Amino acid sequence: MASPNERIKKDSQHLRGTLAESLGDGHTGALRANDTQLSKFHGFYQQDDRDVRAERAKRKLEPLYSFMLRARVPGGVVTPQQWLVIDRLGRELSGGSVRLTTRQTFQYHGILKEGLKPLIQGLHSALLDSIAACGDVNRNVLCNTNPVDSSLHAEVYRQTVLLSEHLLPGTRAYHEIWLDEEKVAHSEEPIYGDTYLPRKFKTAVAIPPHNDVDVYANDLGFVAIAENGKLRGYNVLVGGGMGTTHGDTATYPRAASALGFISPEQMNVVAEAVLTTQRDFGNRDDRKNARLKYTLDRLGVDAFRAEVEKRSGVTFLPEVPVVFTQQGDRFGWVQGIDGKEHLTLFVPEGRLIDKGEQRWLEGLRAIAQVHQGDFRMTANQNLIIAGVPQAQKAQIDALVAEYGLKVPTSRLRENAMACVALPTCGLAMAEAERYLEDFVAKVQTLLDEVGLGDQDIVTRITGCPNGCARPFLAEIGLVGKAPGRYNLYLGADGRGLRVNKLYRENQTEAEILAELKPVLARYKAEGLEAERFGDFVVRGGIVKEVRDAQVDFHA
Ligand code: SRM
Ligand code: SF4
């Protein structure tokens, strides 16, 4: 039987539902039940503050409802003028905080129902939107951010933006409800149809050797291939994804598989064919088994490829061999091939707030007022101040210092990520964002004790197995089970190509640290020159390698 979301989508008149009525209802801070599903396609989620949930229930008050809104920013690039608007809206409507996400965009939390329309209109005034930032559609398209090494970046970024536009839903619901556009009698969804996709759909574009976008974690991935400094085409990947459910072996994280190589001009037609294949073959009965990775494993890669070829008219050429050397970002100043300077700032947990010596919003506002290049949000919750002329470097450095934006850090900390989790995420089983710094400090102590020192081990924590900080691609992955308890995963490769495997279940912090210490000590003693921690634990037989996630992840 089709999942209830299918009926909600079908009856929504292309995502309109009763959102306008829900907004106008002053008796509650919430939306009508069906509208809480449709709102996602418009970029926002209904949430409530879980820190005060029990206390409010005791006082017979409804939960403290508010909304999280996520913008759509293909490739994560915004201008300084746009940044000033993002900053102002964050201060006025989102409690003075803006959160950079793991998908190159930003979120506002704590927005009241009456704040939604001014927020969306404010973003629109800066040519920004939140269309399809969430929901069963293609989401924000990621693209390698760093315009440093190759002339490919500008071309690949341009294609990323066009792809994002191409895969947008056709409905005018967003414009009517939020931007007061006149209602059209009839609207079309040429790509999606009336029920959109069975589930969310994510796309990323990577430029080797940097896998900063974790391209293998996406439903659809494009890996840019260069020849003599020019874009030759893309390897197409399908079927990546992180979300799992504790105890349900029919769910698993999966690194994407290759379909083959295409030319740059074939990108949109192939993307559309992959998307419609998932639209027509994806599971619409069980949302836990509905992502493209399950469709792919059910059909098999060869049959999936044949279907995409039939729909697109494109014949895949053999995948071109590529080498990825790292996940994560490169920090500090780097000079691009055009002579411009780019500064990657480490943003703790992606949280932009003014607190103590670190005044992120004030500081970035001051930078935006003088900056002549752009800002680039990375897929690791960090920020690049990009395209700075040589002559302005010192001025930017002075502002970074004045507002405390150069945070003392270590390689472990720089490479660590956590999802939002408590108090806003309704699905969190344990802390993540509020716990990461503490946990990383304790792992650093272990590294120092065993003599490893300043090590770059990809470490990620999520508050539940949905995997929003891509913990299954971390060399040390913690996934929340209950307050203060996590599953510990080891054995990803630090390049984002291989998912990890459960090492210990339902552990307290003390237990996790006690488990990690001897493994780190063995790595120090037995690890080969330049061997990554994640590769060592596999070679050393500490965890088994996951080759085929469907079979190996739970074995
Ligand atoms: Fe996520 C649901 C936050 C990236 C897999 N994710 C959620 C929700 C909306 C909770 C909910 O459904 O009520 C979280 C809101 C928390 C909050 O208070 O803000 C949430 N996800 C995030 C963000 C903000 C984490 C972060 O700390 O940066 C990321 C926003 C990305 C963006 O800008 O679009 C975020 N989520 C991811 C990623 C990473 C990625 O895409 O590279 C994943 C794993 C990849 C994947 O999709 O497989 C991810 N989020 C999920 C899932 C599991 C999907 C699945 O296939 O099972 C859910 C739950 C769901 O969809 O049912 C989820
Ligand atoms: Fe929430 Fe779980 Fe995603 Fe963390 S991983 S933000 S706890 S859904």
XYZ file of C-alpha atoms in Angstrom, residues 102 328-329 331 346-350 380-382 409-419 436-437 439-441 443 455-461 469 474 476:
39
model
C 26.631 19.670 5.255
C 37.008 17.687 3.928
C 38.290 21.187 3.288
C 42.072 25.649 5.501
C 36.983 26.636 10.004
C 33.502 27.290 11.433
C 32.925 25.201 14.587
C 29.932 22.941 13.812
C 28.882 25.396 11.091
C 31.680 20.423 5.550
C 29.965 23.364 7.257
C 32.867 25.758 6.636
C 42.201 24.077 16.069
C 43.844 20.754 15.237
C 43.709 18.538 12.148
C 41.356 16.199 13.981
C 39.000 19.041 14.888
C 39.121 20.596 11.412
C 38.086 17.314 9.875
C 35.303 16.594 12.370
C 31.623 17.200 11.729
C 28.388 16.835 13.642
C 24.784 17.167 12.604
C 31.402 17.259 19.089
C 33.963 19.687 20.517
C 34.433 14.412 22.162
C 37.127 15.543 19.734
C 39.156 17.025 22.610
C 40.104 11.768 21.195
C 46.475 13.406 13.172
C 43.963 13.905 10.448
C 41.323 11.234 11.144
C 37.889 11.955 9.699
C 35.560 11.953 12.732
C 31.826 12.526 12.533
C 28.914 12.336 14.968
C 26.903 14.530 8.897
C 33.974 8.727 8.641
C 35.606 7.289 13.371
